[in-house]
Amino acid sequence: MTLSLTYSPEVWPIASAMIHRRNELADGRTVQDQSPDEWAEALAEVAAAGFAHLDPTDSWIRLADLTRSRRDEFMAVCRQLGLSIPAISTARKNLIDAEQGAQYVEYGHRLIDTAAEIGAGAVSFGFFGLLSEAQRRALWFWTAPGVVNPNDPVAWKTAVERVRELGRHAGENGLELALEMYEDTYLGTADSAVRFCQDVDLPNVRINCDLGNLVRLHRPVEHWQSMMEKLAPFAGYWHAKNYYRMEDETTGAVMSSPAPMEFGVINYREAIRMALKAGFKSAFLLEHYGGDGLSVCAVNRDYIRRILRAVSVTA
């Protein structure tokens, strides 16, 4: 199968996340407080790993909360290192959080303006919250329970309305808004994510098909291929990662751990083909937990480019 792609395989935007770096620093500061030279030290690692694209990921730095002059300094560092920003992701800013949801929506509007200002093409939002104490103690946080969205049609309606508000703002700026799949949220299954996206009903609001967030769970989950068949027509900015998953049919026990994309339970060669066939044209974001996550992401980037070469003809 050959497809005509939006980008050639060699330049398709494939960004590194910054989850291998912490926001809090040993000296009590945060990345927000760092100098441009200190930012350059972290970003030079990304460039040295062969990346031309970066998602600053607001768990590492909140670009929307920098002053304009500081944001200009950050972007100057990116340009000096040959890094562009195709999208910005939010992390653990649940848009319907009972205490801070309204503030997260306000922040979302500022983030959309920031993304437009710096030339990004997408923003990613979700309904997953801060890690619980049990999750912070666990080796792998997904093995402990976290935030659960309420099974309440009023809360669902509020979520739809807030995403529609942000989606319209994003659309006015020519941006895609991607909704990140995450367990126990309104985007916690393929069926629910598709229903939610259809309820929002805006052409620029897509689904961030982060299947890794689901296949890593130590519980029964829908097969990745079945999920992708439903999600492919709605696929947008894509957080891509993979996991080893073992299921014991005799006891019901499930175990998982992070894996390079080509070795895990999700067949990304097939998943990406399915999305491309349905018209996928957004950027990828690569994430990996544990070990040298940046180096694993670099290997994953090359793997995706091999897939794109195998299925493509130049548009």
GROMACS .gro file of C-alpha atoms in nm:
model
  315
    1MET     CA    1   0.000   0.000   0.000
    2THR     CA    2   0.133   0.343  -0.094
    3LEU     CA    3  -0.014   0.672   0.022
    4SER     CA    4   0.034   1.034  -0.071
    5LEU     CA    5   0.148   1.202   0.252
    6THR     CA    6   0.111   1.558   0.376
    7TYR     CA    7   0.485   1.569   0.450
    8SER     CA    8   0.773   1.367   0.312
    9PRO     CA    9   0.892   1.099   0.556
   10GLU     CA   10   1.218   1.285   0.621
   11VAL     CA   11   1.053   1.607   0.740
   12TRP     CA   12   0.730   1.484   0.898
   13PRO     CA   13   0.726   1.663   1.236
   14ILE     CA   14   0.821   1.411   1.507
   15ALA     CA   15   0.883   1.588   1.834
   16SER     CA   16   1.059   1.491   2.153
   17ALA     CA   17   0.868   1.544   2.475
   18MET     CA   18   1.052   1.677   2.778
   19ILE     CA   19   0.926   1.423   3.032
   20HIS     CA   20   1.285   1.307   3.081
   21ARG     CA   21   1.344   1.645   3.252
   22ARG     CA   22   1.188   1.772   3.575
   23ASN     CA   23   1.033   2.113   3.628
   24GLU     CA   24   1.163   2.134   3.986
   25LEU     CA   25   1.538   2.191   4.023
   26ALA     CA   26   1.770   2.079   4.302
   27ASP     CA   27   1.838   2.438   4.409
   28GLY     CA   28   1.469   2.512   4.472
   29ARG     CA   29   1.405   2.690   4.144
   30THR     CA   30   1.198   2.563   3.853
   31VAL     CA   31   1.266   2.558   3.481
   32GLN     CA   32   1.055   2.876   3.463
   33ASP     CA   33   1.335   3.055   3.650
   34GLN     CA   34   1.628   2.930   3.446
   35SER     CA   35   1.850   3.143   3.228
   36PRO     CA   36   1.862   3.098   2.851
   37ASP     CA   37   2.199   2.924   2.891
   38GLU     CA   38   2.041   2.673   3.128
   39TRP     CA   39   1.753   2.612   2.887
   40ALA     CA   40   2.010   2.563   2.613
   41GLU     CA   41   2.183   2.289   2.814
   42ALA     CA   42   1.860   2.085   2.831
   43LEU     CA   43   1.756   2.153   2.473
   44ALA     CA   44   2.102   2.078   2.334
   45GLU     CA   45   2.050   1.719   2.453
   46VAL     CA   46   1.738   1.699   2.239
   47ALA     CA   47   1.915   1.840   1.934
   48ALA     CA   48   2.214   1.610   1.989
   49ALA     CA   49   1.975   1.314   1.986
   50GLY     CA   50   1.889   1.412   1.629
   51PHE     CA   51   1.557   1.588   1.689
   52ALA     CA   52   1.453   1.891   1.486
   53HIS     CA   53   1.119   1.919   1.667
   54LEU     CA   54   1.030   1.974   2.032
   55ASP     CA   55   0.713   1.982   2.240
   56PRO     CA   56   0.809   2.187   2.548
   57THR     CA   57   0.535   2.002   2.743
   58ASP     CA   58   0.406   2.220   3.027
   59SER     CA   59   0.506   1.969   3.293
   60TRP     CA   60   0.858   2.090   3.209
   61ILE     CA   61   0.807   2.457   3.122
   62ARG     CA   62   0.491   2.665   3.090
   63LEU     CA   63   0.559   2.889   2.790
   64ALA     CA   64   0.224   3.060   2.836
   65ASP     CA   65   0.330   3.172   3.184
   66LEU     CA   66   0.656   3.330   3.069
   67THR     CA   67   0.667   3.701   2.997
   68ARG     CA   68   0.686   3.790   2.631
   69SER     CA   69   1.055   3.880   2.659
   70ARG     CA   70   1.136   3.553   2.836
   71ARG     CA   71   0.939   3.358   2.576
   72ASP     CA   72   1.137   3.532   2.304
   73GLU     CA   73   1.456   3.422   2.480
   74PHE     CA   74   1.334   3.062   2.489
   75MET     CA   75   1.245   3.063   2.121
   76ALA     CA   76   1.583   3.217   2.037
   77VAL     CA   77   1.751   2.920   2.210
   78CYS     CA   78   1.535   2.681   2.008
   79ARG     CA   79   1.627   2.851   1.682
   80GLN     CA   80   1.997   2.847   1.766
   81LEU     CA   81   1.975   2.471   1.818
   82GLY     CA   82   1.765   2.409   1.507
   83LEU     CA   83   1.454   2.310   1.703
   84SER     CA   84   1.100   2.401   1.603
   85ILE     CA   85   0.781   2.352   1.806
   86PRO     CA   86   0.498   2.187   1.609
   87ALA     CA   87   0.268   2.160   1.911
   88ILE     CA   88   0.240   2.216   2.286
   89SER     CA   89   0.091   1.964   2.529
   90THR     CA   90  -0.066   2.024   2.867
   91ALA     CA   91  -0.020   1.767   3.141
   92ARG     CA   92  -0.249   1.695   3.438
   93LYS     CA   93  -0.457   2.008   3.393
   94ASN     CA   94  -0.802   1.852   3.408
   95LEU     CA   95  -1.038   2.094   3.233
   96ILE     CA   96  -1.326   1.991   3.463
   97ASP     CA   97  -1.132   1.971   3.790
   98ALA     CA   98  -1.371   2.074   4.068
   99GLU     CA   99  -1.130   2.329   4.213
  100GLN     CA  100  -0.910   2.446   3.926
  101GLY     CA  101  -1.094   2.351   3.608
  102ALA     CA  102  -1.202   2.707   3.526
  103GLN     CA  103  -0.845   2.830   3.580
  104TYR     CA  104  -0.714   2.555   3.353
  105VAL     CA  105  -0.954   2.669   3.080
  106GLU     CA  106  -0.828   3.027   3.118
  107TYR     CA  107  -0.471   2.895   3.100
  108GLY     CA  108  -0.574   2.697   2.792
  109HIS     CA  109  -0.677   3.015   2.614
  110ARG     CA  110  -0.340   3.173   2.694
  111LEU     CA  111  -0.166   2.859   2.573
  112ILE     CA  112  -0.355   2.873   2.243
  113ASP     CA  113  -0.245   3.233   2.195
  114THR     CA  114   0.111   3.136   2.282
  115ALA     CA  115   0.107   2.844   2.037
  116ALA     CA  116  -0.016   3.072   1.760
  117GLU     CA  117   0.247   3.331   1.848
  118ILE     CA  118   0.538   3.088   1.820
  119GLY     CA  119   0.410   2.914   1.508
  120ALA     CA  120   0.295   2.583   1.657
  121GLY     CA  121   0.016   2.398   1.478
  122ALA     CA  122  -0.158   2.215   1.762
  123VAL     CA  123  -0.229   2.209   2.133
  124SER     CA  124  -0.317   1.903   2.342
  125PHE     CA  125  -0.556   1.901   2.641
  126GLY     CA  126  -0.710   1.634   2.860
  127PHE     CA  127  -0.918   1.545   3.163
  128PHE     CA  128  -0.656   1.363   3.371
  129GLY     CA  129  -0.548   1.515   3.701
  130LEU     CA  130  -0.252   1.542   3.933
  131LEU     CA  131  -0.086   1.222   4.049
  132SER     CA  132  -0.221   1.081   4.374
  133GLU     CA  133   0.010   1.007   4.665
  134ALA     CA  134  -0.005   0.636   4.580
  135GLN     CA  135   0.088   0.711   4.219
  136ARG     CA  136   0.384   0.924   4.328
  137ARG     CA  137   0.512   0.637   4.545
  138ALA     CA  138   0.476   0.372   4.273
  139LEU     CA  139   0.759   0.275   4.039
  140TRP     CA  140   0.509   0.303   3.752
  141PHE     CA  141   0.237   0.553   3.840
  142TRP     CA  142  -0.025   0.385   3.620
  143THR     CA  143  -0.031   0.085   3.854
  144ALA     CA  144  -0.208   0.293   4.124
  145PRO     CA  145  -0.551   0.457   4.092
  146GLY     CA  146  -0.577   0.819   3.984
  147VAL     CA  147  -0.842   1.075   3.894
  148VAL     CA  148  -1.174   0.940   3.769
  149ASN     CA  149  -1.408   1.163   3.569
  150PRO     CA  150  -1.764   1.167   3.710
  151ASN     CA  151  -2.027   0.947   3.549
  152ASP     CA  152  -2.258   1.245   3.522
  153PRO     CA  153  -2.423   1.386   3.207
  154VAL     CA  154  -2.398   1.740   3.348
  155ALA     CA  155  -2.022   1.707   3.396
  156TRP     CA  156  -1.991   1.556   3.046
  157LYS     CA  157  -2.180   1.852   2.902
  158THR     CA  158  -1.953   2.094   3.089
  159ALA     CA  159  -1.649   1.915   2.950
  160VAL     CA  160  -1.787   1.932   2.595
  161GLU     CA  161  -1.868   2.302   2.631
  162ARG     CA  162  -1.523   2.386   2.765
  163VAL     CA  163  -1.347   2.197   2.488
  164ARG     CA  164  -1.574   2.354   2.228
  165GLU     CA  165  -1.485   2.700   2.367
  166LEU     CA  166  -1.113   2.621   2.346
  167GLY     CA  167  -1.158   2.453   2.009
  168ARG     CA  168  -1.322   2.758   1.858
  169HIS     CA  169  -1.040   2.978   1.987
  170ALA     CA  170  -0.785   2.734   1.845
  171GLY     CA  171  -0.968   2.729   1.511
  172GLU     CA  172  -0.965   3.108   1.491
  173ASN     CA  173  -0.586   3.084   1.514
  174GLY     CA  174  -0.556   2.804   1.260
  175LEU     CA  175  -0.466   2.549   1.527
  176GLU     CA  176  -0.568   2.189   1.586
  177LEU     CA  177  -0.686   2.095   1.934
  178ALA     CA  178  -0.608   1.734   2.030
  179LEU     CA  179  -0.777   1.553   2.319
  180GLU     CA  180  -0.547   1.309   2.498
  181MET     CA  181  -0.673   0.960   2.571
  182TYR     CA  182  -0.625   0.863   2.935
  183GLU     CA  183  -0.775   0.599   3.161
  184ASP     CA  184  -1.087   0.671   3.366
  185THR     CA  185  -1.154   0.996   3.182
  186TYR     CA  186  -1.408   1.083   2.914
  187LEU     CA  187  -1.129   0.989   2.672
  188GLY     CA  188  -1.054   0.661   2.850
  189THR     CA  189  -1.189   0.428   2.581
  190ALA     CA  190  -1.207   0.450   2.204
  191ASP     CA  191  -1.587   0.455   2.208
  192SER     CA  192  -1.605   0.732   2.465
  193ALA     CA  193  -1.335   0.940   2.295
  194VAL     CA  194  -1.512   0.920   1.959
  195ARG     CA  195  -1.846   1.009   2.117
  196PHE     CA  196  -1.688   1.304   2.296
  197CYS     CA  197  -1.521   1.434   1.980
  198GLN     CA  198  -1.849   1.402   1.792
  199ASP     CA  199  -2.033   1.592   2.067
  200VAL     CA  200  -1.781   1.878   2.044
  201ASP     CA  201  -1.839   1.875   1.666
  202LEU     CA  202  -1.560   2.104   1.548
  203PRO     CA  203  -1.341   2.005   1.252
  204ASN     CA  204  -1.018   2.114   1.422
  205VAL     CA  205  -1.086   1.916   1.743
  206ARG     CA  206  -0.923   1.575   1.708
  207ILE     CA  207  -0.826   1.281   1.927
  208ASN     CA  208  -0.473   1.237   2.058
  209CYS     CA  209  -0.463   0.858   2.014
  210ASP     CA  210  -0.227   0.788   2.305
  211LEU     CA  211  -0.297   0.415   2.310
  212GLY     CA  212   0.004   0.362   2.533
  213ASN     CA  213  -0.183   0.529   2.819
  214LEU     CA  214  -0.436   0.245   2.799
  215VAL     CA  215  -0.242  -0.071   2.707
  216ARG     CA  216  -0.013  -0.018   3.008
  217LEU     CA  217  -0.300  -0.060   3.255
  218HIS     CA  218  -0.299  -0.368   3.478
  219ARG     CA  219  -0.657  -0.448   3.388
  220PRO     CA  220  -0.851  -0.567   3.081
  221VAL     CA  221  -0.842  -0.319   2.792
  222GLU     CA  222  -0.976  -0.324   2.439
  223HIS     CA  223  -0.730  -0.457   2.182
  224TRP     CA  224  -0.524  -0.176   2.030
  225GLN     CA  225  -0.632  -0.266   1.675
  226SER     CA  226  -1.001  -0.247   1.760
  227MET     CA  227  -0.944   0.090   1.925
  228MET     CA  228  -0.746   0.224   1.630
  229GLU     CA  229  -1.013   0.121   1.381
  230LYS     CA  230  -1.255   0.348   1.567
  231LEU     CA  231  -1.008   0.630   1.631
  232ALA     CA  232  -0.831   0.659   1.294
  233PRO     CA  233  -1.085   0.898   1.132
  234PHE     CA  234  -1.048   1.133   1.430
  235ALA     CA  235  -0.671   1.108   1.483
  236GLY     CA  236  -0.482   1.432   1.549
  237TYR     CA  237  -0.161   1.530   1.724
  238TRP     CA  238  -0.038   1.193   1.845
  239HIS     CA  239   0.150   1.107   2.165
  240ALA     CA  240   0.318   0.780   2.067
  241LYS     CA  241   0.475   0.528   2.305
  242ASN     CA  242   0.455   0.154   2.361
  243TYR     CA  243   0.457  -0.103   2.639
  244TYR     CA  244   0.526  -0.468   2.694
  245ARG     CA  245   0.204  -0.628   2.820
  246MET     CA  246   0.162  -0.973   2.966
  247GLU     CA  247  -0.178  -1.125   3.043
  248ASP     CA  248  -0.224  -1.449   3.239
  249GLU     CA  249  -0.552  -1.606   3.131
  250THR     CA  250  -0.552  -1.849   3.424
  251THR     CA  251  -0.528  -1.587   3.700
  252GLY     CA  252  -0.633  -1.266   3.525
  253ALA     CA  253  -0.304  -1.103   3.622
  254VAL     CA  254  -0.177  -0.827   3.391
  255MET     CA  255   0.171  -0.675   3.395
  256SER     CA  256   0.326  -0.402   3.180
  257SER     CA  257   0.644  -0.202   3.140
  258PRO     CA  258   0.767   0.060   2.891
  259ALA     CA  259   0.901  -0.065   2.558
  260PRO     CA  260   1.055   0.088   2.245
  261MET     CA  261   0.777   0.141   1.992
  262GLU     CA  262   0.877  -0.141   1.757
  263PHE     CA  263   0.893  -0.400   2.037
  264GLY     CA  264   0.576  -0.336   2.240
  265VAL     CA  265   0.227  -0.480   2.221
  266ILE     CA  266   0.095  -0.208   1.985
  267ASN     CA  267   0.191  -0.270   1.623
  268TYR     CA  268   0.263   0.090   1.528
  269ARG     CA  269   0.341  -0.002   1.169
  270GLU     CA  270  -0.022  -0.104   1.133
  271ALA     CA  271  -0.163   0.169   1.359
  272ILE     CA  272   0.012   0.446   1.166
  273ARG     CA  273  -0.097   0.294   0.834
  274MET     CA  274  -0.457   0.293   0.957
  275ALA     CA  275  -0.437   0.659   1.059
  276LEU     CA  276  -0.269   0.767   0.735
  277LYS     CA  277  -0.528   0.584   0.528
  278ALA     CA  278  -0.797   0.779   0.717
  279GLY     CA  279  -0.625   1.110   0.640
  280PHE     CA  280  -0.393   1.166   0.938
  281LYS     CA  281  -0.170   1.469   0.881
  282SER     CA  282  -0.064   1.584   1.227
  283ALA     CA  283   0.265   1.578   1.415
  284PHE     CA  284   0.384   1.297   1.641
  285LEU     CA  285   0.512   1.342   1.995
  286LEU     CA  286   0.741   1.074   2.137
  287GLU     CA  287   0.739   0.982   2.506
  288HIS     CA  288   0.911   0.709   2.705
  289TYR     CA  289   0.919   0.649   3.080
  290GLY     CA  290   1.216   0.496   3.259
  291GLY     CA  291   1.581   0.463   3.167
  292ASP     CA  292   1.725   0.695   2.903
  293GLY     CA  293   1.389   0.805   2.768
  294LEU     CA  294   1.536   1.059   2.527
  295SER     CA  295   1.752   0.797   2.355
  296VAL     CA  296   1.457   0.556   2.326
  297CYS     CA  297   1.253   0.838   2.172
  298ALA     CA  298   1.529   0.896   1.918
  299VAL     CA  299   1.514   0.528   1.820
  300ASN     CA  300   1.135   0.555   1.798
  301ARG     CA  301   1.164   0.859   1.571
  302ASP     CA  302   1.376   0.665   1.325
  303TYR     CA  303   1.131   0.374   1.342
  304ILE     CA  304   0.838   0.603   1.250
  305ARG     CA  305   1.033   0.747   0.957
  306ARG     CA  306   1.097   0.392   0.829
  307ILE     CA  307   0.723   0.327   0.844
  308LEU     CA  308   0.644   0.651   0.661
  309ARG     CA  309   0.897   0.567   0.388
  310ALA     CA  310   0.746   0.224   0.343
  311VAL     CA  311   0.392   0.349   0.286
  312SER     CA  312   0.448   0.675   0.105
  313VAL     CA  313   0.481   0.840  -0.226
  314THR     CA  314   0.576   1.206  -0.235
  315ALA     CA  315   0.268   1.428  -0.229
   0.00000   0.00000   0.00000
